[in-house]
Coordinates of C-alpha atoms and ligand atoms in Angstrom, one line a residue:
M1 CA 0.0 0.0 0.0
I2 CA 1.3 3.4 -1.0
V3 CA 0.3 6.5 1.1
L4 CA 0.8 10.1 0.3
G5 CA 1.0 12.3 3.4
I6 CA 0.5 16.0 3.8
E7 CA 1.5 18.0 6.9
S8 CA 0.6 21.7 7.1
S9 CA -0.4 22.2 10.8
C10 CA 2.0 25.1 11.6
D11 CA 5.0 26.5 9.8
E12 CA 6.3 23.6 7.8
T13 CA 4.8 22.2 4.6
G14 CA 5.8 18.5 4.4
L15 CA 4.9 15.9 1.8
A16 CA 6.0 12.3 1.7
I17 CA 5.2 9.0 0.1
Y18 CA 5.3 5.8 2.3
D19 CA 5.1 2.3 0.9
T20 CA 4.3 -0.4 3.4
E21 CA 6.4 -2.8 1.3
R22 CA 9.4 -0.6 0.5
G23 CA 9.4 2.0 3.2
L24 CA 9.7 5.8 2.7
L25 CA 10.0 6.5 -1.1
G26 CA 10.4 10.2 -1.0
H27 CA 9.8 13.3 1.1
A28 CA 10.0 17.1 0.7
L29 CA 9.7 19.9 3.2
H30 CA 9.6 23.7 3.2
S31 CA 10.1 25.5 6.5
Q32 CA 8.7 28.9 6.9
V33 CA 11.0 29.8 9.7
A34 CA 12.8 32.6 7.8
M35 CA 9.5 34.2 6.8
H36 CA 8.2 34.3 10.4
E37 CA 11.5 35.2 12.0
E38 CA 11.1 39.0 11.8
Y39 CA 7.8 38.7 13.7
G40 CA 9.3 36.6 16.5
G41 CA 6.8 33.8 16.0
V42 CA 4.4 32.2 13.6
V43 CA 1.9 34.6 11.9
P44 CA -1.1 32.3 11.1
E45 CA -2.3 34.1 7.9
L46 CA 1.1 34.2 6.4
A47 CA 1.5 30.5 7.3
S48 CA -1.7 29.5 5.4
R49 CA -0.8 31.5 2.3
D50 CA 2.7 30.1 2.2
H51 CA 1.3 26.5 2.5
I52 CA -0.8 27.2 -0.6
R53 CA 2.2 28.4 -2.5
R54 CA 4.4 25.4 -1.6
V55 CA 2.2 22.4 -1.5
I56 CA 2.0 21.6 -5.3
P57 CA 5.7 22.1 -6.1
L58 CA 6.5 19.9 -3.0
L59 CA 4.1 17.3 -4.3
K60 CA 5.9 17.2 -7.6
E61 CA 9.2 17.0 -5.9
T62 CA 8.1 14.1 -3.7
L63 CA 6.6 12.2 -6.7
A64 CA 9.8 12.6 -8.7
Q65 CA 12.0 11.4 -5.8
S66 CA 9.6 8.4 -5.3
A67 CA 9.7 7.6 -9.0
I68 CA 6.0 6.9 -9.1
E69 CA 2.9 8.5 -10.7
L70 CA 0.3 10.1 -8.5
A71 CA -2.2 7.5 -9.8
Q72 CA -0.2 4.8 -8.1
V73 CA -1.0 6.2 -4.6
D74 CA -3.5 4.0 -2.7
A75 CA -4.6 6.5 0.0
I76 CA -4.0 10.2 0.9
A77 CA -3.3 11.3 4.5
Y78 CA -3.3 14.8 6.0
T79 CA -2.9 16.4 9.4
Q80 CA -6.4 17.1 10.6
G81 CA -5.3 18.7 13.9
P82 CA -4.3 20.1 16.2
G83 CA -2.8 23.2 14.7
L84 CA -3.6 26.5 13.0
A85 CA -7.1 26.3 11.4
G86 CA -6.1 28.1 8.2
A87 CA -2.9 26.1 7.8
L88 CA -4.7 22.8 8.4
L89 CA -7.3 23.7 5.9
V90 CA -4.7 23.9 3.1
G91 CA -3.5 20.3 3.7
A92 CA -7.0 19.0 4.2
S93 CA -8.4 20.6 1.0
V94 CA -5.5 19.6 -1.2
A95 CA -5.5 16.0 0.2
T96 CA -9.2 15.7 -0.3
S97 CA -9.1 17.1 -3.8
I98 CA -6.4 14.7 -4.9
A99 CA -8.3 11.8 -3.4
L100 CA -11.5 12.9 -5.1
A101 CA -9.7 13.3 -8.5
L102 CA -8.1 9.8 -8.1
D103 CA -11.1 8.1 -6.6
K104 CA -9.0 7.0 -3.6
P105 CA -9.6 7.1 0.2
V106 CA -8.5 10.0 2.3
L107 CA -7.8 10.1 6.0
G108 CA -7.2 12.9 8.5
V109 CA -4.6 12.1 11.2
H110 CA -3.7 13.6 14.6
H111 CA -0.5 15.5 14.4
L112 CA 0.8 14.0 17.6
E113 CA 0.0 10.5 16.5
G114 CA 2.4 11.2 13.7
H115 CA 5.1 12.3 16.1
L116 CA 4.4 9.4 18.4
L117 CA 4.9 6.8 15.7
S118 CA 7.8 8.6 13.9
P119 CA 10.6 6.6 15.6
L120 CA 9.1 3.6 13.8
L121 CA 10.4 5.2 10.5
D122 CA 13.9 4.3 11.6
K123 CA 15.6 1.0 10.7
V124 CA 15.9 0.0 14.3
R125 CA 12.2 0.2 15.5
P126 CA 11.0 0.0 19.0
E127 CA 8.5 -2.8 19.7
F128 CA 5.2 -2.1 21.5
P129 CA 4.6 -1.4 24.3
F130 CA 6.8 1.7 25.0
I131 CA 6.7 5.0 26.9
A132 CA 6.7 8.0 24.6
L133 CA 7.8 11.5 25.6
L134 CA 6.2 13.9 23.2
V135 CA 8.1 17.2 23.4
S136 CA 7.1 19.8 20.7
G137 CA 6.4 23.5 20.5
G138 CA 2.8 23.0 21.7
H139 CA 2.9 19.8 23.7
T140 CA 4.7 18.0 26.5
Q141 CA 3.2 14.7 27.3
L142 CA 4.2 11.3 28.6
M143 CA 2.2 8.5 27.0
R144 CA 2.0 4.7 27.3
V145 CA 1.8 3.3 23.7
D146 CA 0.5 -0.3 23.5
G147 CA 0.0 -0.3 19.7
V148 CA -1.2 1.8 16.8
G149 CA -4.2 3.7 18.2
Q150 CA -3.7 2.5 21.8
Y151 CA -2.4 5.5 23.7
A152 CA -2.8 6.3 27.4
L153 CA -1.9 9.7 28.7
L154 CA 0.4 9.4 31.8
G155 CA 1.2 13.0 32.4
E156 CA 1.5 16.4 30.7
T157 CA 2.5 20.0 31.2
V158 CA 0.3 22.1 33.3
D159 CA 1.4 25.3 31.6
D160 CA 4.1 26.0 28.9
A161 CA 5.2 23.2 26.6
A162 CA 8.9 22.3 26.6
G163 CA 9.5 23.7 23.1
E164 CA 7.7 26.9 24.2
A165 CA 10.0 27.2 27.2
F166 CA 13.0 26.8 24.9
D167 CA 11.6 29.4 22.5
K168 CA 10.6 32.0 25.1
S169 CA 13.8 31.7 27.0
A170 CA 15.8 32.0 23.8
K171 CA 13.8 35.2 22.9
L172 CA 14.7 36.7 26.3
L173 CA 18.3 36.1 25.4
G174 CA 17.8 37.8 22.0
L175 CA 18.3 34.6 20.1
G176 CA 15.5 34.8 17.5
Y177 CA 12.8 32.4 16.5
P178 CA 12.5 29.4 16.9
G179 CA 15.1 29.6 19.7
G180 CA 15.4 25.9 20.7
P181 CA 18.4 25.0 18.6
A182 CA 20.1 28.4 19.2
I183 CA 19.8 28.3 23.0
S184 CA 21.0 24.7 22.9
R185 CA 24.1 25.6 20.9
L186 CA 24.9 28.6 23.1
A187 CA 24.5 26.5 26.3
E188 CA 27.6 24.4 25.1
F189 CA 29.8 27.5 26.0
G190 CA 28.1 28.2 29.3
D191 CA 29.4 27.5 32.8
P192 CA 27.1 24.9 34.5
S193 CA 27.8 26.2 38.0
A194 CA 26.9 29.9 37.1
Y195 CA 23.1 29.5 37.5
K196 CA 21.1 26.9 39.3
F197 CA 17.6 27.4 38.0
P198 CA 14.6 25.8 39.6
R199 CA 13.6 22.3 38.4
P200 CA 9.8 22.7 38.5
M201 CA 7.8 19.6 39.8
L202 CA 11.0 17.5 39.8
H203 CA 9.9 15.8 43.0
S204 CA 6.1 15.9 42.5
K205 CA 4.8 12.4 42.8
D206 CA 3.1 12.5 39.4
L207 CA 4.2 12.6 35.7
N208 CA 3.2 16.2 35.1
F209 CA 5.5 19.1 34.1
S210 CA 5.5 22.8 34.6
F211 CA 7.9 25.2 32.7
S212 CA 6.5 28.7 33.0
G213 CA 8.4 29.3 36.3
L214 CA 11.7 28.3 34.7
K215 CA 11.2 30.9 32.0
T216 CA 10.4 33.6 34.6
A217 CA 13.6 32.6 36.5
V218 CA 15.6 33.1 33.3
L219 CA 13.9 36.5 32.8
T220 CA 14.7 37.6 36.4
A221 CA 18.3 36.5 36.1
S222 CA 18.9 38.1 32.7
K223 CA 17.5 41.4 34.1
A224 CA 19.9 41.3 37.1
H225 CA 22.9 41.0 34.8
S226 CA 23.4 43.1 31.7
T227 CA 23.8 40.9 28.6
E228 CA 24.7 43.8 26.3
D229 CA 28.5 44.0 26.2
A230 CA 31.1 41.5 25.1
V231 CA 31.9 40.3 28.7
C232 CA 28.2 39.5 29.0
E233 CA 28.2 37.2 26.0
Q234 CA 29.6 34.7 28.5
N235 CA 26.8 35.5 30.9
K236 CA 24.3 34.8 28.1
A237 CA 25.9 31.5 27.5
N238 CA 25.8 30.8 31.3
L239 CA 22.1 31.6 31.4
A240 CA 21.5 29.3 28.4
R241 CA 23.4 26.6 30.2
G242 CA 21.4 27.0 33.4
F243 CA 18.2 26.8 31.5
V244 CA 19.0 23.8 29.4
D245 CA 20.4 21.9 32.4
A246 CA 17.2 22.5 34.3
I247 CA 14.8 21.5 31.6
V248 CA 16.8 18.4 30.7
D249 CA 17.0 17.3 34.3
V250 CA 13.2 17.5 34.6
L251 CA 12.5 15.8 31.3
T252 CA 14.9 13.0 32.1
A253 CA 13.6 12.5 35.7
K254 CA 10.0 12.2 34.6
C255 CA 10.9 9.7 31.8
L256 CA 12.7 7.6 34.4
R257 CA 9.7 7.8 36.7
A258 CA 7.3 6.7 33.9
L259 CA 9.5 3.7 33.1
Q260 CA 9.7 2.8 36.7
E261 CA 6.0 3.1 37.3
T262 CA 5.0 1.0 34.3
G263 CA 7.9 -1.4 34.4
L264 CA 8.5 -0.8 30.7
K265 CA 12.0 -0.9 29.3
R266 CA 11.6 1.1 26.0
L267 CA 11.5 4.9 25.8
V268 CA 10.7 6.8 22.6
I269 CA 11.3 10.5 22.2
A270 CA 9.3 12.4 19.7
G271 CA 8.7 16.0 18.7
G272 CA 11.0 18.9 17.9
V273 CA 12.7 19.1 21.3
G274 CA 13.7 15.5 20.7
A275 CA 16.4 16.9 18.4
N276 CA 18.0 18.5 21.4
A277 CA 21.6 17.3 21.9
Q278 CA 21.7 17.8 25.7
L279 CA 18.5 15.9 26.2
R280 CA 19.7 13.0 24.1
A281 CA 23.0 12.9 26.0
S282 CA 21.2 12.9 29.3
L283 CA 18.7 10.2 28.3
N284 CA 21.5 8.0 26.7
A285 CA 23.5 8.2 29.9
A286 CA 20.4 7.3 32.0
A287 CA 19.5 4.4 29.7
K288 CA 23.0 2.9 30.1
K289 CA 22.8 3.3 33.9
K290 CA 19.2 2.1 34.4
R291 CA 19.3 -0.5 31.6
F292 CA 16.5 0.6 29.3
T293 CA 16.6 1.4 25.6
V294 CA 15.9 4.8 24.2
F295 CA 14.7 5.4 20.6
Y296 CA 14.7 8.7 18.6
P297 CA 13.2 9.4 15.2
P298 CA 15.7 10.1 12.5
L299 CA 16.8 13.7 13.1
Q300 CA 15.0 15.1 10.1
F301 CA 11.8 13.5 11.3
C302 CA 11.9 15.0 14.8
T303 CA 10.4 18.3 13.7
D304 CA 7.3 18.5 11.6
N305 CA 7.3 16.5 8.4
G306 CA 5.0 14.7 5.9
A307 CA 6.7 11.3 6.4
M308 CA 5.2 10.8 9.9
I309 CA 1.7 11.6 8.6
A310 CA 1.9 9.2 5.7
F311 CA 3.3 6.6 8.0
A312 CA 0.7 7.0 10.7
V313 CA -2.1 6.5 8.2
A314 CA -0.3 3.5 6.6
M315 CA -0.2 1.9 10.0
R316 CA -3.8 2.6 10.7
L317 CA -5.0 1.3 7.4
Q318 CA -2.9 -1.9 7.8
K319 CA -4.5 -2.5 11.2
N320 CA -8.0 -1.6 10.0
P321 CA -8.6 -1.6 6.2
A322 CA -12.2 -0.6 6.9
L323 CA -10.9 2.9 7.6
A324 CA -10.2 3.4 3.9
V325 CA -13.4 5.4 3.1
K326 CA -14.0 7.6 0.2
D327 CA -15.7 10.4 2.0
Y328 CA -14.8 13.8 0.5
A329 CA -16.4 16.1 3.0
F330 CA -13.6 17.3 5.3
T331 CA -13.2 19.2 8.5
V332 CA -10.1 20.2 10.5
R333 CA -9.7 20.1 14.3
P334 CA -7.5 22.9 15.5
K335 CA -8.0 21.7 19.1
W336 CA -8.0 18.0 19.2
P337 CA -7.0 16.2 22.5
L338 CA -4.9 13.1 21.8
A339 CA -6.9 11.3 24.5
E340 CA -9.9 11.3 22.0
L341 CA -8.0 9.1 19.6
G342 CA -9.1 5.4 19.4
Ligands
KG4_1 O1 7.5 19.2 16.7 P1 7.8 20.6 16.2 O2 8.6 20.7 15.0 O3 6.5 21.4 16.0 C1 5.4 21.4 16.8 O4 4.6 20.5 16.6 O5 5.4 22.2 17.8 O6 8.6 21.3 17.4 C2 9.0 22.6 17.4 C3 9.7 22.9 18.7 C4 10.2 24.4 18.8 O7 9.8 24.9 20.0 C5 11.7 24.3 18.6 O8 12.3 25.4 19.3 C6 12.0 23.0 19.3 O9 11.0 22.2 18.8 N1 13.3 22.5 18.9 C7 14.3 22.4 19.7 C8 15.4 21.9 18.9 N2 15.0 21.7 17.7 C9 13.7 22.1 17.6 N3 14.4 22.6 21.0 C10 15.6 22.4 21.6 N4 16.7 21.9 20.9 C11 16.6 21.6 19.6 N5 17.7 21.2 19.0
ZN2 ZN1 4.9 18.8 15.6

């Protein structure tokens, strides 16, 4: 079965073709980061318009890479939510139009299900069941995954998402948008003993997270010390280091708690923050010490992409072929709790 996937929930237009026999055949992506940068965040209307401009050229590129004709596709997948309404509508309407033209089934998929299953795109795949830490710009959740469509929420953030904390703290340090990768790079030059920021909810007896206090701590500390002159470049790096160490400690500790509570030995990291080098180093060290295995999606599939969307639908259709309906009325779900997925 060959599935075409379209991702357009936020600021990346991603297309991919996944074949259940041969694996990923091709994928193409356009990131709007440069366009949104001057505004310090995603501007929804600009995002939708750019998805419209990019989607067809990216489709052509994906087909060329895959060396197949559009007519050979068996089903079309798109991100139905959560995300920006206008942006989601671009993917949904293009996917449905193609399906209608080809007389093929079309399926909307939950963006986070795509992230959750993305480590299975790798050659070394985790077996079910596993614990998944979903850490993206909008979500921070610990899930127990027993199979495709079998997800149980174990804990989540009570305020900011981890990616949001990265982005907001980076902005405070003048690092631009999205700040996650930049603050992570700067932290490499920081002194780990300069700042000890709070580790929110580290010792709470649950699997929830809270990151807004950490961002405030970075703000207070950055106001207390000028970050303007050259000497203070070092101070900025120290602040970055203090922030990264704190957030990584909390994320690692909660993953360990989830593994301990469930008795599972496999941990999957998904979502944009999963690309973070310090988080990976910390989890790898913990895995060695506590004897569990940690899986990451291929780096290029940590952040938003079409491959995870095509893949999630391919997995769903393999499990339940009755889902392959030719219903061309579509809707998007900008707010769609993952818990509602069956
Ligand atoms: O999964 P994703 O691409 O989009 C959402 O669904 O939100 O995640 C984007 C988030 C942003 O907050 C970005 O700053 C963060 O992932 N991110 C990182 C890194 N790469 C991306 N955060 C820390 N370190 C990174 N290397
Ligand atoms: Zn995402």
